[in-house]
Amino acid sequence: MSYYSVPSWGKKVEIKNTKPVYNNNPIVLYIEGDGTGVDIWPATRLVVDEALKKAYNDIKIAWVEVLAGEKAYKETGDYLPEKTIEFLKEYNIGIKGPLTTPVGGGFRSLNVTLRQVFDLYACIRPVKYYQGVPSPLKNPSVDMVIFRENTEDIYTGIEWASNTPEAKKVIELIESLSKKKVRVDSGIGIKPVSEYGSKRLVRMAIKYAIENKRKSVTLMHKGNIMKFTEGAFKNWGYEVAKSEFSDYVYMEGEEPKKPIMINDRIADNMFQQIIISPQNYDVIATTNLNGDYISDAAAALVGGLGMAPGANIGENTAVFEATHGTAPKYAGLDKVNPSSLILSVKMMLDFLGFNKAASLIEGALQKTILDKTVTYDLARGIEGAKEVKCSQFAELIVKNME
Ligand code: NAP
């Protein structure tokens, strides 16, 4: 197996201001992923390559395998080899399967490391209902896109364990600054939320709403309690909307003379809103921890993690990813649902401008689900479903592209 091997006919994708400079035959790096990565990656690649062939005939992706995770460790003794970082710096775009977070030994999550090294500041999670997918909702008309800030808030990992000298020092400082008592045996975590980080995230969400003809952008926050972090996020979000997008947006309660409404919701309310009236929500922009929770909760409405795609986007780099983990108990069984990774690559095709191939994939996936030929996770919720393997599911999607 040759890793880091770039086909001579491939063309480099440049990303400027979060947008790709279009190229035929783009070079795309891929990380197969641990656990079920060995199942879902080949299934996904089959679907994507066939969709491009059917849509354009003369366009191909120049796939380049780069190493990360357990496979990397086995081959190189390193979970995230420097060469992978160098390749991503050079080629700017990639797709990754799930990666194990090694437990203990002081490892940082590989996902978090990639996001921080490349300043992939927006985690974008579309949450869309496909007909026939089992859902806990009676009327699952869900079509939301969540923009989660990816570099600040609790993701900075600034924390000190209870009873350490550092925690005690910070407690002293807090008490001297705030005049509030903190129990001496407290663990301490810091939650930084900046104007710069908040504004660029909300800016990206509003631009997305404009480009994709969406109807609203909701700022989700817990500003009633955390005024200078969560509350500030909301205020900065409104500032960006009013100062930079006044031709496109109006505020909730104003006369709807522009295409996109901006509003905000407190985080706890947002959770009930997406269950009771998901049709009222479209694009959601939020801080890191809120985004983490709401993304998986929203995915549960449309078939679960097996159906949820994602992307991490920065100014100059884009990494698309299956949002679920490695599901180790199913690894190598050719059983799990490849849709999360397939829909992530569909996002990538849209991002690169290959919209026709992206639509082919979406249509064929929808048809395969309506035919009730689905993987185990969907089969257990669909009456009369025929359970198929991961690879068979991909083959059926290809067949349904006609
Ligand atoms: P997980 O791997 O996402 O699996 C949790 C459950 O989700 C599975 O048991 C399965 O549910 C369902 N599931 C996951 N992938 C599926 C698929 N493709 N099709 C259908 N159902 C699927 O979460 P975890 O067990 O908490 O984490 C395992 C490892 O993955 C950990 O090392 C964790 O750090 C890592 N992780 C990585 C990422 C990432 O790379 N982005 C994200 C999350 C976790 P049922 O048991 O009900 O069938």
Tab-separated table of C-alpha atoms and ligand atoms in Angstrom:
chain	number	residue	atom	x	y	z
A	1	MET	CA	0.000	0.000	0.000
A	2	SER	CA	1.502	3.350	-0.962
A	3	TYR	CA	0.726	6.261	1.320
A	4	TYR	CA	1.412	9.897	0.471
A	5	SER	CA	1.525	9.030	-3.219
A	6	VAL	CA	0.134	11.856	-5.389
A	7	PRO	CA	-1.097	10.948	-8.903
A	8	SER	CA	0.644	13.105	-11.505
A	9	TRP	CA	-2.705	14.004	-13.142
A	10	GLY	CA	-4.151	15.441	-9.908
A	11	LYS	CA	-4.530	19.196	-9.414
A	12	LYS	CA	-4.004	21.000	-6.130
A	13	VAL	CA	-7.023	22.724	-4.555
A	14	GLU	CA	-6.304	26.154	-3.090
A	15	ILE	CA	-8.687	27.469	-0.429
A	16	LYS	CA	-8.903	31.224	0.001
A	17	ASN	CA	-11.212	32.911	2.509
A	18	THR	CA	-12.875	29.541	3.194
A	19	LYS	CA	-13.698	29.011	-0.503
A	20	PRO	CA	-11.964	26.587	-2.856
A	21	VAL	CA	-10.422	27.683	-6.108
A	22	TYR	CA	-12.073	25.264	-8.505
A	23	ASN	CA	-10.022	22.560	-10.165
A	24	ASN	CA	-10.775	19.561	-12.319
A	25	ASN	CA	-9.347	16.296	-10.972
A	26	PRO	CA	-8.692	17.746	-7.512
A	27	ILE	CA	-6.169	16.128	-5.183
A	28	VAL	CA	-8.012	15.097	-2.016
A	29	LEU	CA	-6.258	13.535	0.968
A	30	TYR	CA	-8.029	10.802	2.866
A	31	ILE	CA	-7.575	9.233	6.274
A	32	GLU	CA	-9.281	5.841	6.257
A	33	GLY	CA	-9.984	5.978	9.966
A	34	ASP	CA	-9.836	3.413	12.760
A	35	GLY	CA	-12.394	0.757	13.678
A	36	THR	CA	-15.217	0.795	11.142
A	37	GLY	CA	-13.149	3.097	8.888
A	38	VAL	CA	-12.075	-0.055	7.010
A	39	ASP	CA	-15.744	-0.700	6.184
A	40	ILE	CA	-17.133	2.749	5.456
A	41	TRP	CA	-14.188	4.192	3.531
A	42	PRO	CA	-14.219	1.709	0.578
A	43	ALA	CA	-18.033	1.963	0.451
A	44	THR	CA	-17.841	5.747	0.313
A	45	ARG	CA	-15.109	5.843	-2.287
A	46	LEU	CA	-17.096	3.549	-4.577
A	47	VAL	CA	-20.143	5.834	-4.370
A	48	VAL	CA	-18.182	9.056	-4.953
A	49	ASP	CA	-16.085	7.799	-7.841
A	50	GLU	CA	-19.165	6.407	-9.586
A	51	ALA	CA	-21.156	9.609	-9.026
A	52	LEU	CA	-18.395	11.729	-10.587
A	53	LYS	CA	-18.109	9.333	-13.534
A	54	LYS	CA	-21.884	9.414	-14.112
A	55	ALA	CA	-22.172	13.179	-13.700
A	56	TYR	CA	-19.141	14.333	-15.702
A	57	ASN	CA	-17.383	11.342	-17.238
A	58	ASP	CA	-14.031	13.181	-17.442
A	59	ILE	CA	-13.623	14.334	-13.814
A	60	LYS	CA	-11.933	12.180	-11.187
A	61	ILE	CA	-10.683	12.797	-7.696
A	62	ALA	CA	-6.973	12.142	-7.233
A	63	TRP	CA	-7.222	10.384	-3.869
A	64	VAL	CA	-4.093	10.361	-1.712
A	65	GLU	CA	-4.040	8.239	1.424
A	66	VAL	CA	-2.358	9.895	4.403
A	67	LEU	CA	-1.938	8.281	7.795
A	68	ALA	CA	-3.482	9.091	11.159
A	69	GLY	CA	-4.766	7.063	14.087
A	70	GLU	CA	-4.025	3.408	14.792
A	71	LYS	CA	-2.985	2.622	11.218
A	72	ALA	CA	-0.434	5.446	11.438
A	73	TYR	CA	0.797	4.160	14.784
A	74	LYS	CA	1.284	0.667	13.378
A	75	GLU	CA	3.164	1.939	10.322
A	76	THR	CA	5.192	4.790	11.852
A	77	GLY	CA	4.980	4.640	15.661
A	78	ASP	CA	3.185	7.983	15.615
A	79	TYR	CA	-0.589	8.594	15.835
A	80	LEU	CA	-0.373	11.750	13.761
A	81	PRO	CA	2.799	11.704	11.635
A	82	GLU	CA	4.370	15.048	10.749
A	83	LYS	CA	4.119	14.064	7.076
A	84	THR	CA	0.318	14.049	7.313
A	85	ILE	CA	0.376	17.576	8.714
A	86	GLU	CA	2.774	18.659	5.936
A	87	PHE	CA	0.537	17.114	3.271
A	88	LEU	CA	-2.537	18.867	4.617
A	89	LYS	CA	-0.603	22.143	4.683
A	90	GLU	CA	0.323	21.553	1.043
A	91	TYR	CA	-2.943	20.146	-0.357
A	92	ASN	CA	-5.502	21.932	1.855
A	93	ILE	CA	-8.431	19.517	1.581
A	94	GLY	CA	-9.128	16.125	3.077
A	95	ILE	CA	-11.704	13.656	4.283
A	96	LYS	CA	-11.362	11.514	7.345
A	97	GLY	CA	-12.985	8.458	8.790
A	98	PRO	CA	-13.382	8.148	12.561
A	99	LEU	CA	-10.260	8.173	14.731
A	100	THR	CA	-9.773	6.529	18.104
A	101	THR	CA	-8.836	8.873	20.890
A	102	PRO	CA	-6.085	6.876	22.641
A	103	VAL	CA	-6.955	6.686	26.337
A	104	GLY	CA	-4.273	7.688	28.847
A	105	GLY	CA	-0.611	8.383	28.078
A	106	GLY	CA	-1.233	12.111	27.697
A	107	PHE	CA	-2.548	11.894	24.107
A	108	ARG	CA	-4.594	14.752	22.814
A	109	SER	CA	-7.543	13.877	20.621
A	110	LEU	CA	-6.337	13.668	17.006
A	111	ASN	CA	-9.500	15.414	15.881
A	112	VAL	CA	-8.917	18.319	18.238
A	113	THR	CA	-5.256	18.542	17.196
A	114	LEU	CA	-6.155	18.742	13.506
A	115	ARG	CA	-8.758	21.432	14.203
A	116	GLN	CA	-6.290	23.503	16.200
A	117	VAL	CA	-3.212	23.105	13.958
A	118	PHE	CA	-5.201	24.200	10.892
A	119	ASP	CA	-7.449	26.662	12.709
A	120	LEU	CA	-10.521	24.845	11.353
A	121	TYR	CA	-12.761	27.239	13.175
A	122	ALA	CA	-16.164	26.127	11.960
A	123	CYS	CA	-17.581	22.670	12.492
A	124	ILE	CA	-20.491	22.452	10.076
A	125	ARG	CA	-23.114	19.769	10.607
A	126	PRO	CA	-26.066	19.584	8.217
A	127	VAL	CA	-29.012	17.790	9.804
A	128	LYS	CA	-31.465	16.785	7.111
A	129	TYR	CA	-34.284	14.306	7.148
A	130	TYR	CA	-34.461	11.741	4.358
A	131	GLN	CA	-37.856	10.166	3.727
A	132	GLY	CA	-38.210	6.712	5.226
A	133	VAL	CA	-35.512	7.089	7.868
A	134	PRO	CA	-36.798	6.114	11.318
A	135	SER	CA	-37.241	9.223	13.459
A	136	PRO	CA	-38.641	9.801	16.957
A	137	LEU	CA	-40.588	12.784	15.549
A	138	LYS	CA	-44.127	12.470	14.163
A	139	ASN	CA	-43.363	15.110	11.563
A	140	PRO	CA	-39.619	15.048	11.034
A	141	SER	CA	-39.388	17.974	8.622
A	142	VAL	CA	-35.865	18.755	9.699
A	143	ASP	CA	-33.403	20.611	7.493
A	144	MET	CA	-30.956	22.529	9.677
A	145	VAL	CA	-27.288	23.363	9.349
A	146	ILE	CA	-25.352	23.829	12.581
A	147	PHE	CA	-22.229	26.034	12.661
A	148	ARG	CA	-20.295	25.235	15.830
A	149	GLU	CA	-17.284	27.316	16.861
A	150	ASN	CA	-14.392	24.909	16.832
A	151	THR	CA	-11.367	26.526	18.475
A	152	GLU	CA	-12.467	28.300	21.669
A	153	ASP	CA	-14.662	27.745	24.697
A	154	ILE	CA	-13.968	24.438	26.420
A	155	TYR	CA	-12.080	23.135	23.369
A	156	THR	CA	-9.040	25.119	24.419
A	157	GLY	CA	-8.615	22.480	27.142
A	158	ILE	CA	-7.416	24.987	29.757
A	159	GLU	CA	-8.106	23.242	33.036
A	160	TRP	CA	-6.453	22.253	36.288
A	161	ALA	CA	-7.280	19.287	38.506
A	162	SER	CA	-8.638	19.765	42.008
A	163	ASN	CA	-6.019	20.346	44.731
A	164	THR	CA	-3.121	21.062	42.330
A	165	PRO	CA	-0.939	24.122	43.027
A	166	GLU	CA	-2.161	25.604	39.717
A	167	ALA	CA	-5.838	25.214	40.634
A	168	LYS	CA	-5.161	26.784	44.040
A	169	LYS	CA	-3.333	29.707	42.434
A	170	VAL	CA	-6.184	30.325	40.007
A	171	ILE	CA	-8.718	30.096	42.855
A	172	GLU	CA	-6.781	32.761	44.760
A	173	LEU	CA	-6.741	34.973	41.690
A	174	ILE	CA	-10.474	34.479	41.104
A	175	GLU	CA	-11.259	35.335	44.711
A	176	SER	CA	-9.120	38.473	44.590
A	177	LEU	CA	-10.702	39.604	41.298
A	178	SER	CA	-14.334	38.668	41.831
A	179	LYS	CA	-14.750	38.684	45.599
A	180	LYS	CA	-16.576	35.367	45.195
A	181	LYS	CA	-15.752	32.243	47.185
A	182	VAL	CA	-14.611	29.139	45.326
A	183	ARG	CA	-14.297	25.857	47.241
A	184	VAL	CA	-10.597	25.069	47.753
A	185	ASP	CA	-10.918	21.557	46.379
A	186	SER	CA	-12.473	22.679	43.086
A	187	GLY	CA	-11.178	21.641	39.686
A	188	ILE	CA	-10.934	24.682	37.451
A	189	GLY	CA	-11.730	25.044	33.746
A	190	ILE	CA	-11.488	28.213	31.699
A	191	LYS	CA	-13.946	29.175	28.979
A	192	PRO	CA	-12.513	31.810	26.628
A	193	VAL	CA	-14.868	33.204	23.955
A	194	SER	CA	-13.445	36.010	21.828
A	195	GLU	CA	-14.967	38.711	19.655
A	196	TYR	CA	-12.722	37.652	16.771
A	197	GLY	CA	-13.622	33.942	17.074
A	198	SER	CA	-17.345	34.578	17.508
A	199	LYS	CA	-17.638	37.061	14.678
A	200	ARG	CA	-15.827	34.967	12.085
A	201	LEU	CA	-18.032	31.963	12.919
A	202	VAL	CA	-21.287	33.919	12.681
A	203	ARG	CA	-20.020	35.623	9.514
A	204	MET	CA	-19.491	32.222	7.892
A	205	ALA	CA	-22.955	31.061	8.971
A	206	ILE	CA	-24.665	34.146	7.518
A	207	LYS	CA	-22.695	33.892	4.260
A	208	TYR	CA	-23.770	30.263	4.036
A	209	ALA	CA	-27.399	31.269	4.604
A	210	ILE	CA	-27.190	33.861	1.829
A	211	GLU	CA	-25.490	31.550	-0.673
A	212	ASN	CA	-27.861	28.663	0.030
A	213	LYS	CA	-31.059	30.705	0.160
A	214	ARG	CA	-31.761	29.848	3.769
A	215	LYS	CA	-34.426	31.704	5.720
A	216	SER	CA	-32.952	32.296	9.160
A	217	VAL	CA	-29.818	32.242	11.291
A	218	THR	CA	-30.346	31.545	15.002
A	219	LEU	CA	-27.663	32.447	17.541
A	220	MET	CA	-27.769	29.746	20.232
A	221	HIS	CA	-26.218	30.733	23.566
A	222	LYS	CA	-26.477	30.533	27.341
A	223	GLY	CA	-26.036	34.268	27.757
A	224	ASN	CA	-28.568	34.591	30.565
A	225	ILE	CA	-26.048	32.887	32.848
A	226	MET	CA	-22.640	33.378	31.190
A	227	LYS	CA	-22.923	36.999	30.147
A	228	PHE	CA	-19.378	37.735	29.046
A	229	THR	CA	-18.805	34.548	27.068
A	230	GLU	CA	-22.129	33.157	25.822
A	231	GLY	CA	-23.929	36.498	26.052
A	232	ALA	CA	-21.065	38.237	24.291
A	233	PHE	CA	-21.224	35.616	21.514
A	234	LYS	CA	-24.844	36.564	20.923
A	235	ASN	CA	-24.097	40.324	20.963
A	236	TRP	CA	-21.152	39.976	18.586
A	237	GLY	CA	-23.295	37.807	16.326
A	238	TYR	CA	-25.943	40.525	16.074
A	239	GLU	CA	-23.202	43.116	15.483
A	240	VAL	CA	-21.814	41.176	12.505
A	241	ALA	CA	-25.302	40.675	11.092
A	242	LYS	CA	-26.204	44.366	11.346
A	243	SER	CA	-22.900	45.887	10.296
A	244	GLU	CA	-21.892	43.515	7.488
A	245	PHE	CA	-25.085	41.994	6.102
A	246	SER	CA	-27.724	44.714	6.384
A	247	ASP	CA	-28.747	44.206	2.731
A	248	TYR	CA	-29.715	40.611	3.480
A	249	VAL	CA	-30.936	40.346	7.062
A	250	TYR	CA	-33.686	41.564	9.352
A	251	MET	CA	-34.087	40.941	13.072
A	252	GLU	CA	-36.893	38.805	14.517
A	253	GLY	CA	-39.862	41.077	15.241
A	254	GLU	CA	-39.021	43.492	12.399
A	255	GLU	CA	-40.922	43.573	9.140
A	256	PRO	CA	-39.492	40.787	6.925
A	257	LYS	CA	-38.254	42.962	4.068
A	258	LYS	CA	-34.995	41.046	3.578
A	259	PRO	CA	-34.491	37.324	2.881
A	260	ILE	CA	-32.883	36.168	6.155
A	261	MET	CA	-34.162	36.561	9.717
A	262	ILE	CA	-31.627	36.740	12.545
A	263	ASN	CA	-32.770	35.666	15.999
A	264	ASP	CA	-31.354	34.080	19.119
A	265	ARG	CA	-32.410	31.364	21.513
A	266	ILE	CA	-31.134	30.357	24.921
A	267	ALA	CA	-29.472	26.944	24.737
A	268	ASP	CA	-31.869	24.990	26.970
A	269	ASN	CA	-34.861	26.343	25.067
A	270	MET	CA	-33.119	25.502	21.786
A	271	PHE	CA	-33.115	21.812	22.692
A	272	GLN	CA	-36.873	21.731	23.080
A	273	GLN	CA	-37.352	23.951	20.024
A	274	ILE	CA	-35.580	21.518	17.677
A	275	ILE	CA	-37.860	18.737	18.915
A	276	ILE	CA	-41.169	20.596	19.089
A	277	SER	CA	-40.835	22.856	16.050
A	278	PRO	CA	-37.737	21.943	14.023
A	279	GLN	CA	-39.312	23.472	10.912
A	280	ASN	CA	-38.764	26.935	12.446
A	281	TYR	CA	-34.991	26.515	12.493
A	282	ASP	CA	-32.650	26.674	9.577
A	283	VAL	CA	-29.042	27.775	10.167
A	284	ILE	CA	-27.844	27.678	13.796
A	285	ALA	CA	-24.610	29.378	14.913
A	286	THR	CA	-23.269	28.584	18.360
A	287	THR	CA	-20.322	28.285	20.710
A	288	ASN	CA	-18.304	25.121	21.076
A	289	LEU	CA	-19.923	23.137	23.881
A	290	ASN	CA	-23.489	24.039	22.914
A	291	GLY	CA	-22.635	22.992	19.380
A	292	ASP	CA	-21.263	19.672	20.523
A	293	TYR	CA	-24.476	18.773	22.326
A	294	ILE	CA	-27.015	20.149	19.874
A	295	SER	CA	-25.315	18.510	16.862
A	296	ASP	CA	-25.757	14.989	18.204
A	297	ALA	CA	-29.228	15.713	19.592
A	298	ALA	CA	-30.296	17.026	16.186
A	299	ALA	CA	-28.729	14.008	14.442
A	300	ALA	CA	-30.936	11.755	16.583
A	301	LEU	CA	-34.000	13.337	14.936
A	302	VAL	CA	-32.915	12.249	11.460
A	303	GLY	CA	-31.636	8.703	11.937
A	304	GLY	CA	-28.727	9.051	14.347
A	305	LEU	CA	-24.986	9.400	14.001
A	306	GLY	CA	-24.824	6.907	11.132
A	307	MET	CA	-26.660	9.515	9.004
A	308	ALA	CA	-24.882	12.695	10.159
A	309	PRO	CA	-22.193	14.296	7.975
A	310	GLY	CA	-19.768	17.018	9.004
A	311	ALA	CA	-16.982	19.337	7.917
A	312	ASN	CA	-14.344	21.412	9.651
A	313	ILE	CA	-13.533	24.531	7.691
A	314	GLY	CA	-10.892	27.217	8.166
A	315	GLU	CA	-9.645	30.100	6.010
A	316	ASN	CA	-7.300	27.872	3.987
A	317	THR	CA	-8.097	24.270	4.885
A	318	ALA	CA	-11.135	22.006	4.830
A	319	VAL	CA	-11.472	18.590	6.440
A	320	PHE	CA	-14.701	16.669	5.934
A	321	GLU	CA	-15.496	13.868	8.373
A	322	ALA	CA	-17.849	11.163	9.511
A	323	THR	CA	-19.239	12.524	12.745
A	324	HIS	CA	-19.576	9.227	14.553
A	325	GLY	CA	-16.699	7.435	16.257
A	326	THR	CA	-14.930	4.204	15.402
A	327	ALA	CA	-17.717	1.921	16.752
A	328	PRO	CA	-15.036	-0.718	17.520
A	329	LYS	CA	-17.473	-3.552	18.204
A	330	TYR	CA	-18.508	-3.460	14.532
A	331	ALA	CA	-15.020	-2.959	13.033
A	332	GLY	CA	-14.360	-5.106	9.973
A	333	LEU	CA	-17.825	-6.711	10.055
A	334	ASP	CA	-19.025	-4.865	6.918
A	335	LYS	CA	-22.111	-3.926	8.900
A	336	VAL	CA	-22.319	-0.233	9.809
A	337	ASN	CA	-24.000	2.534	7.886
A	338	PRO	CA	-21.597	4.401	5.565
A	339	SER	CA	-24.058	7.306	5.061
A	340	SER	CA	-22.315	9.683	7.452
A	341	LEU	CA	-19.089	9.490	5.453
A	342	ILE	CA	-20.937	9.378	2.113
A	343	LEU	CA	-22.905	12.517	2.998
A	344	SER	CA	-19.684	14.186	4.194
A	345	VAL	CA	-18.168	13.569	0.775
A	346	LYS	CA	-21.378	14.878	-0.775
A	347	MET	CA	-20.750	18.082	1.219
A	348	MET	CA	-17.219	18.128	-0.151
A	349	LEU	CA	-18.465	17.762	-3.717
A	350	ASP	CA	-20.847	20.699	-3.189
A	351	PHE	CA	-17.977	22.685	-1.666
A	352	LEU	CA	-15.805	21.955	-4.719
A	353	GLY	CA	-18.603	22.901	-7.106
A	354	PHE	CA	-19.401	19.345	-8.263
A	355	ASN	CA	-23.068	19.877	-7.450
A	356	LYS	CA	-24.396	17.500	-10.090
A	357	ALA	CA	-22.459	14.571	-8.617
A	358	ALA	CA	-23.531	15.617	-5.109
A	359	SER	CA	-27.208	15.594	-6.148
A	360	LEU	CA	-26.829	12.187	-7.781
A	361	ILE	CA	-25.526	10.785	-4.491
A	362	GLU	CA	-28.290	12.376	-2.437
A	363	GLY	CA	-31.037	11.164	-4.799
A	364	ALA	CA	-29.656	7.616	-4.927
A	365	LEU	CA	-29.233	7.432	-1.148
A	366	GLN	CA	-32.835	8.574	-0.734
A	367	LYS	CA	-34.066	5.939	-3.191
A	368	THR	CA	-32.090	3.168	-1.473
A	369	ILE	CA	-33.675	4.086	1.864
A	370	LEU	CA	-37.161	4.236	0.345
A	371	ASP	CA	-36.528	0.750	-1.128
A	372	LYS	CA	-35.960	-0.339	2.505
A	373	THR	CA	-32.643	-1.976	1.650
A	374	VAL	CA	-30.635	-0.533	4.522
A	375	THR	CA	-27.903	-1.248	7.070
A	376	TYR	CA	-28.714	-2.672	10.508
A	377	ASP	CA	-29.136	0.691	12.276
A	378	LEU	CA	-31.901	1.860	9.957
A	379	ALA	CA	-33.360	-1.646	9.488
A	380	ARG	CA	-34.166	-1.912	13.195
A	381	GLY	CA	-36.524	1.040	12.882
A	382	ILE	CA	-38.107	0.386	9.462
A	383	GLU	CA	-40.913	-2.134	9.184
A	384	GLY	CA	-40.333	-4.687	6.446
A	385	ALA	CA	-36.755	-3.538	5.839
A	386	LYS	CA	-34.180	-5.841	4.299
A	387	GLU	CA	-30.897	-5.520	6.175
A	388	VAL	CA	-27.882	-5.281	3.885
A	389	LYS	CA	-24.156	-5.045	4.537
A	390	CYS	CA	-22.239	-1.794	4.398
A	391	SER	CA	-20.677	-2.668	1.023
A	392	GLN	CA	-24.026	-3.853	-0.414
A	393	PHE	CA	-25.661	-0.606	0.665
A	394	ALA	CA	-23.001	1.320	-1.290
A	395	GLU	CA	-23.489	-0.903	-4.348
A	396	LEU	CA	-27.249	-0.284	-4.208
A	397	ILE	CA	-26.666	3.480	-4.031
A	398	VAL	CA	-24.527	3.231	-7.167
A	399	LYS	CA	-27.227	1.165	-8.884
A	400	ASN	CA	-29.861	3.732	-7.920
A	401	MET	CA	-27.910	6.561	-9.552
A	402	GLU	CA	-29.429	5.662	-12.947
B	1	NAP	P1	-19.201	5.728	18.286
B	1	NAP	O1	-18.016	5.036	17.744
B	1	NAP	O2	-19.758	6.843	17.473
B	1	NAP	O3	-20.327	4.616	18.491
B	1	NAP	C1	-21.462	4.804	19.293
B	1	NAP	C2	-22.653	4.071	18.701
B	1	NAP	O4	-23.157	4.816	17.603
B	1	NAP	C3	-22.340	2.689	18.112
B	1	NAP	O5	-22.261	1.691	19.085
B	1	NAP	C4	-23.524	2.545	17.186
B	1	NAP	O6	-24.740	2.347	17.910
B	1	NAP	C5	-23.655	3.944	16.603
B	1	NAP	N1	-22.845	4.124	15.379
B	1	NAP	C6	-21.606	4.656	15.262
B	1	NAP	N2	-21.211	4.648	13.985
B	1	NAP	C7	-22.224	4.112	13.270
B	1	NAP	C8	-22.425	3.846	11.895
B	1	NAP	N3	-21.513	4.137	10.950
B	1	NAP	N4	-23.584	3.270	11.512
B	1	NAP	C9	-24.520	2.995	12.412
B	1	NAP	N5	-24.412	3.234	13.734
B	1	NAP	C10	-23.260	3.782	14.153
B	1	NAP	O7	-18.910	6.306	19.765
B	1	NAP	P2	-18.073	5.715	20.973
B	1	NAP	O8	-18.323	4.239	21.064
B	1	NAP	O9	-18.396	6.580	22.083
B	1	NAP	O10	-16.549	5.967	20.587
B	1	NAP	C11	-15.649	4.967	20.054
B	1	NAP	C12	-14.301	5.634	19.699
B	1	NAP	O11	-14.489	6.625	18.673
B	1	NAP	C13	-13.630	6.384	20.870
B	1	NAP	O12	-12.239	6.134	20.794
B	1	NAP	C14	-13.912	7.843	20.599
B	1	NAP	O13	-12.911	8.683	21.107
B	1	NAP	C15	-13.878	7.872	19.070
B	1	NAP	N6	-14.652	8.984	18.466
B	1	NAP	C16	-14.129	9.536	17.354
B	1	NAP	C17	-14.840	10.537	16.681
B	1	NAP	C18	-14.239	11.103	15.422
B	1	NAP	O14	-13.258	10.603	14.927
B	1	NAP	N7	-14.822	12.155	14.871
B	1	NAP	C19	-16.097	10.954	17.153
B	1	NAP	C20	-16.627	10.336	18.303
B	1	NAP	C21	-15.896	9.338	18.949
B	1	NAP	P3	-25.396	0.920	18.278
B	1	NAP	O15	-24.490	0.310	19.308
B	1	NAP	O16	-26.729	1.315	18.839
B	1	NAP	O17	-25.500	0.091	17.070
